[in-house]
PDB file of C-alpha atoms in Angstrom:
ATOM      1  CA  UNK D   1      41.721 -18.726 -82.196  1.00 58.00           C
ATOM      2  CA  UNK D   2      43.745 -20.255 -79.338  1.00 64.00           C
ATOM      3  CA  UNK D   3      46.004 -22.136 -81.749  1.00 70.00           C
ATOM      4  CA  UNK D   4      46.715 -19.024 -83.824  1.00 67.00           C
ATOM      5  CA  UNK D   5      47.262 -16.991 -80.652  1.00 67.00           C
ATOM      6  CA  UNK D   6      49.584 -19.603 -79.136  1.00 71.00           C
ATOM      7  CA  UNK D   7      51.689 -20.178 -82.227  1.00 73.00           C
ATOM      8  CA  UNK D   8      52.104 -16.466 -82.828  1.00 69.00           C
ATOM      9  CA  UNK D   9      52.708 -15.593 -79.165  1.00 69.00           C
ATOM     10  CA  UNK D  10      54.931 -18.440 -78.026  1.00 75.00           C
ATOM     11  CA  UNK D  11      56.973 -19.323 -81.094  1.00 76.00           C
ATOM     12  CA  UNK D  12      57.110 -16.361 -83.462  1.00 77.00           C
ATOM     13  CA  UNK D  13      56.939 -13.348 -81.133  1.00 77.00           C
ATOM     14  CA  UNK D  14      59.960 -13.873 -78.839  1.00 79.00           C
ATOM     15  CA  UNK D  15      62.270 -14.851 -81.708  1.00 81.00           C
ATOM     16  CA  UNK D  16      61.231 -11.802 -83.689  1.00 82.00           C
ATOM     17  CA  UNK D  17      61.581  -9.569 -80.602  1.00 83.00           C
ATOM     18  CA  UNK D  18      65.245 -10.575 -80.200  1.00 84.00           C
ATOM     19  CA  UNK D  19      65.913  -9.984 -83.884  1.00 86.00           C
ATOM     20  CA  UNK D  20      64.130  -6.608 -83.922  1.00 84.00           C
ATOM     21  CA  UNK D  21      65.940  -5.420 -80.797  1.00 85.00           C
ATOM     22  CA  UNK D  22      69.334  -6.257 -82.314  1.00 86.00           C
ATOM     23  CA  UNK D  23      68.456  -4.823 -85.728  1.00 86.00           C
ATOM     24  CA  UNK D  24      66.461  -1.696 -84.931  1.00 83.00           C
ATOM     25  CA  UNK D  25      67.048  -0.939 -81.267  1.00 84.00           C
ATOM     26  CA  UNK D  26      64.680  -1.149 -78.338  1.00 83.00           C
ATOM     27  CA  UNK D  27      62.706   2.096 -78.866  1.00 82.00           C
ATOM     28  CA  UNK D  28      61.987   1.465 -82.544  1.00 85.00           C
ATOM     29  CA  UNK D  29      61.009  -2.132 -81.820  1.00 85.00           C
ATOM     30  CA  UNK D  30      58.548  -0.993 -79.162  1.00 85.00           C
ATOM     31  CA  UNK D  31      57.276   1.597 -81.646  1.00 86.00           C
ATOM     32  CA  UNK D  32      56.679  -1.225 -84.118  1.00 85.00           C
ATOM     33  CA  UNK D  33      54.807  -3.150 -81.408  1.00 84.00           C
ATOM     34  CA  UNK D  34      52.599  -0.084 -80.806  1.00 84.00           C
ATOM     35  CA  UNK D  35      51.925   0.191 -84.554  1.00 86.00           C
ATOM     36  CA  UNK D  36      51.015  -3.490 -84.666  1.00 82.00           C
ATOM     37  CA  UNK D  37      48.716  -2.962 -81.682  1.00 81.00           C
ATOM     38  CA  UNK D  38      46.977  -0.175 -83.592  1.00 83.00           C
ATOM     39  CA  UNK D  39      46.453  -2.517 -86.537  1.00 80.00           C
ATOM     40  CA  UNK D  40      45.169  -5.320 -84.318  1.00 78.00           C
ATOM     41  CA  UNK D  41      42.720  -3.015 -82.543  1.00 77.00           C
ATOM     42  CA  UNK D  42      41.435  -1.896 -85.894  1.00 78.00           C
ATOM     43  CA  UNK D  43      41.096  -5.596 -86.898  1.00 77.00           C
ATOM     44  CA  UNK D  44      38.351  -5.802 -84.279  1.00 75.00           C
ATOM     45  CA  UNK D  45      36.239  -3.828 -86.768  1.00 75.00           C
ATOM     46  CA  UNK D  46      36.408  -6.567 -89.430  1.00 74.00           C
ATOM     47  CA  UNK D  47      32.907  -7.479 -90.615  1.00 78.00           C
ATOM     48  CA  UNK D  48      33.071 -11.293 -90.538  1.00 78.00           C
ATOM     49  CA  UNK D  49      33.137 -12.409 -86.905  1.00 77.00           C
ATOM     50  CA  UNK D  50      35.093 -15.638 -87.483  1.00 76.00           C
ATOM     51  CA  UNK D  51      37.750 -13.879 -89.559  1.00 76.00           C
ATOM     52  CA  UNK D  52      37.980 -11.064 -87.018  1.00 77.00           C
ATOM     53  CA  UNK D  53      38.463 -13.515 -84.145  1.00 77.00           C
ATOM     54  CA  UNK D  54      41.184 -15.531 -85.890  1.00 77.00           C
ATOM     55  CA  UNK D  55      43.108 -12.534 -87.245  1.00 77.00           C
ATOM     56  CA  UNK D  56      42.913 -10.442 -84.080  1.00 75.00           C
ATOM     57  CA  UNK D  57      43.716 -13.503 -81.922  1.00 75.00           C
ATOM     58  CA  UNK D  58      46.843 -14.227 -83.943  1.00 76.00           C
ATOM     59  CA  UNK D  59      47.938 -10.591 -84.023  1.00 77.00           C
ATOM     60  CA  UNK D  60      47.305 -10.086 -80.290  1.00 76.00           C
ATOM     61  CA  UNK D  61      49.218 -13.312 -79.536  1.00 76.00           C
ATOM     62  CA  UNK D  62      52.086 -12.093 -81.673  1.00 75.00           C
ATOM     63  CA  UNK D  63      52.023  -8.733 -79.891  1.00 77.00           C
ATOM     64  CA  UNK D  64      52.078 -10.463 -76.514  1.00 77.00           C
ATOM     65  CA  UNK D  65      55.083 -12.585 -77.468  1.00 79.00           C
ATOM     66  CA  UNK D  66      56.813  -9.704 -79.238  1.00 79.00           C
ATOM     67  CA  UNK D  67      56.041  -6.672 -77.105  1.00 82.00           C
ATOM     68  CA  UNK D  68      56.194  -8.167 -73.609  1.00 81.00           C
ATOM     69  CA  UNK D  69      59.949  -8.955 -73.685  1.00 82.00           C
ATOM     70  CA  UNK D  70      60.649  -5.567 -75.273  1.00 84.00           C
ATOM     71  CA  UNK D  71      58.569  -3.694 -72.702  1.00 83.00           C
ATOM     72  CA  UNK D  72      60.237  -5.573 -69.849  1.00 84.00           C
ATOM     73  CA  UNK D  73      63.673  -4.714 -71.231  1.00 84.00           C
ATOM     74  CA  UNK D  74      62.688  -1.056 -71.593  1.00 84.00           C
ATOM     75  CA  UNK D  75      61.345  -0.999 -68.036  1.00 85.00           C
ATOM     76  CA  UNK D  76      64.579  -2.471 -66.663  1.00 86.00           C
ATOM     77  CA  UNK D  77      66.660   0.013 -68.696  1.00 85.00           C
ATOM     78  CA  UNK D  78      64.943   3.078 -67.220  1.00 85.00           C
ATOM     79  CA  UNK D  79      67.405   5.225 -65.277  1.00 87.00           C
ATOM     80  CA  UNK D  80      65.018   5.684 -62.355  1.00 86.00           C
ATOM     81  CA  UNK D  81      64.547   1.929 -61.993  1.00 86.00           C
ATOM     82  CA  UNK D  82      68.282   1.210 -62.290  1.00 86.00           C
ATOM     83  CA  UNK D  83      69.137   3.818 -59.637  1.00 88.00           C
ATOM     84  CA  UNK D  84      66.334   2.963 -57.225  1.00 88.00           C
ATOM     85  CA  UNK D  85      66.008  -0.822 -56.997  1.00 88.00           C
ATOM     86  CA  UNK D  86      67.804  -4.007 -57.960  1.00 89.00           C
ATOM     87  CA  UNK D  87      66.713  -6.076 -60.955  1.00 86.00           C
ATOM     88  CA  UNK D  88      64.651  -8.647 -59.042  1.00 88.00           C
ATOM     89  CA  UNK D  89      62.662  -5.934 -57.225  1.00 89.00           C
ATOM     90  CA  UNK D  90      62.157  -4.144 -60.535  1.00 88.00           C
ATOM     91  CA  UNK D  91      60.828  -7.353 -62.116  1.00 87.00           C
ATOM     92  CA  UNK D  92      58.419  -7.877 -59.217  1.00 88.00           C
ATOM     93  CA  UNK D  93      57.173  -4.300 -59.624  1.00 87.00           C
ATOM     94  CA  UNK D  94      56.846  -4.807 -63.396  1.00 84.00           C
ATOM     95  CA  UNK D  95      54.759  -7.960 -62.872  1.00 86.00           C
ATOM     96  CA  UNK D  96      52.591  -6.140 -60.332  1.00 89.00           C
ATOM     97  CA  UNK D  97      51.934  -3.338 -62.827  1.00 86.00           C
ATOM     98  CA  UNK D  98      51.141  -5.945 -65.474  1.00 82.00           C
ATOM     99  CA  UNK D  99      48.528  -7.522 -63.204  1.00 85.00           C
ATOM    100  CA  UNK D 100      46.960  -4.135 -62.483  1.00 89.00           C
ATOM    101  CA  UNK D 101      46.703  -3.337 -66.197  1.00 82.00           C
ATOM    102  CA  UNK D 102      45.428  -6.843 -66.938  1.00 80.00           C
ATOM    103  CA  UNK D 103      42.658  -6.253 -64.422  1.00 86.00           C
ATOM    104  CA  UNK D 104      41.693  -2.868 -65.869  1.00 85.00           C
ATOM    105  CA  UNK D 105      42.090  -3.771 -69.572  1.00 78.00           C
ATOM    106  CA  UNK D 106      38.756  -5.615 -69.993  1.00 76.00           C
ATOM    107  CA  UNK D 107      36.916  -2.586 -68.640  1.00 79.00           C
ATOM    108  CA  UNK D 108      38.687  -0.325 -71.115  1.00 76.00           C
ATOM    109  CA  UNK D 109      38.046  -2.816 -73.928  1.00 73.00           C
ATOM    110  CA  UNK D 110      34.339  -2.876 -73.114  1.00 74.00           C
ATOM    111  CA  UNK D 111      34.227   0.928 -73.150  1.00 73.00           C
ATOM    112  CA  UNK D 112      35.905   0.917 -76.569  1.00 70.00           C
ATOM    113  CA  UNK D 113      33.097  -1.216 -77.970  1.00 70.00           C
ATOM    114  CA  UNK D 114      30.364   1.261 -77.015  1.00 71.00           C
ATOM    115  CA  UNK D 115      29.389   3.308 -80.058  1.00 68.00           C
ATOM    116  CA  UNK D 116      28.824   6.864 -78.828  1.00 67.00           C
ATOM    117  CA  UNK D 117      29.526   8.968 -81.915  1.00 67.00           C
ATOM    118  CA  UNK D 118      30.162   8.798 -85.638  1.00 68.00           C
ATOM    119  CA  UNK D 119      33.798   7.855 -84.982  1.00 71.00           C
ATOM    120  CA  UNK D 120      34.345   4.426 -83.470  1.00 73.00           C
ATOM    121  CA  UNK D 121      36.154   4.389 -80.095  1.00 74.00           C
ATOM    122  CA  UNK D 122      38.234   1.497 -81.445  1.00 73.00           C
ATOM    123  CA  UNK D 123      39.395   3.748 -84.257  1.00 77.00           C
ATOM    124  CA  UNK D 124      40.322   6.499 -81.775  1.00 78.00           C
ATOM    125  CA  UNK D 125      42.377   4.066 -79.671  1.00 78.00           C
ATOM    126  CA  UNK D 126      44.024   2.652 -82.808  1.00 80.00           C
ATOM    127  CA  UNK D 127      45.001   6.176 -83.891  1.00 84.00           C
ATOM    128  CA  UNK D 128      46.375   6.881 -80.384  1.00 84.00           C
ATOM    129  CA  UNK D 129      48.542   3.756 -80.570  1.00 81.00           C
ATOM    130  CA  UNK D 130      49.668   4.759 -84.046  1.00 84.00           C
ATOM    131  CA  UNK D 131      50.658   8.198 -82.742  1.00 86.00           C
ATOM    132  CA  UNK D 132      52.571   6.642 -79.857  1.00 83.00           C
ATOM    133  CA  UNK D 133      54.330   4.335 -82.324  1.00 83.00           C
ATOM    134  CA  UNK D 134      55.358   7.311 -84.441  1.00 86.00           C
ATOM    135  CA  UNK D 135      56.712   9.180 -81.404  1.00 85.00           C
ATOM    136  CA  UNK D 136      58.689   6.158 -80.192  1.00 79.00           C
ATOM    137  CA  UNK D 137      60.179   5.521 -83.611  1.00 79.00           C
ATOM    138  CA  UNK D 138      61.036   9.205 -84.052  1.00 81.00           C
ATOM    139  CA  UNK D 139      62.683   9.405 -80.623  1.00 77.00           C
ATOM    140  CA  UNK D 140      64.656   6.238 -81.356  1.00 65.00           C
ATOM    141  CA  UNK D 141      65.876   7.740 -84.634  1.00 61.00           C
ATOM    142  CA  UNK D 142      66.869  10.991 -82.919  1.00 55.00           C
ATOM    143  CA  UNK D 143      68.878   9.098 -80.293  1.00 60.00           C
ATOM    144  CA  UNK D 144      70.630   7.073 -83.025  1.00 56.00           C
ATOM    145  CA  UNK D 145      71.579  10.289 -84.855  1.00 54.00           C
ATOM    146  CA  UNK D 146      72.996  11.789 -81.637  1.00 53.00           C
ATOM    147  CA  UNK D 147      74.971   8.584 -80.946  1.00 58.00           C
ATOM    148  CA  UNK D 148      76.447   8.645 -84.450  1.00 56.00           C
ATOM    149  CA  UNK D 149      77.503  12.299 -84.026  1.00 57.00           C
ATOM    150  CA  UNK D 150      79.155  11.491 -80.672  1.00 58.00           C
ATOM    151  CA  UNK D 151      80.990   8.499 -82.178  1.00 59.00           C
ATOM    152  CA  UNK D 152      82.260  10.631 -85.086  1.00 62.00           C
ATOM    153  CA  UNK D 153      83.459  13.317 -82.668  1.00 59.00           C
ATOM    154  CA  UNK D 154      85.547  10.776 -80.722  1.00 57.00           C
TER     155      UNK D 154
END
């Protein structure tokens, strides 16, 4: 599990993040990361425990190596952040937020594993991530269309 997670997160993820950002843009790449997160959350429902651990470990490692640089770039590109603070202060704030979410995430993960109804909470969270991925990809496409219209007008 740790080997699959490390290889995917350290070696494959960052290289693919740079390629995706250049090829598809930041918003669409983050949308892809959200879609991959939805798939990996759903992988936690795989029936064989060993297979589930290896596959989800690799996918989560890949997401960490892929999505973290993209999310940091998106955070630093936000107009509010650019206007309010310098880049080093923004990075410190981003790391602080990361630590807060890292602290809260295990609690949320444990709540997702509690079966309370006919529909699995993991499935609900996976669908939510899928919806967020769709919205990010759609907004990225809309911005690209507007950019193309502006470039043609000039």
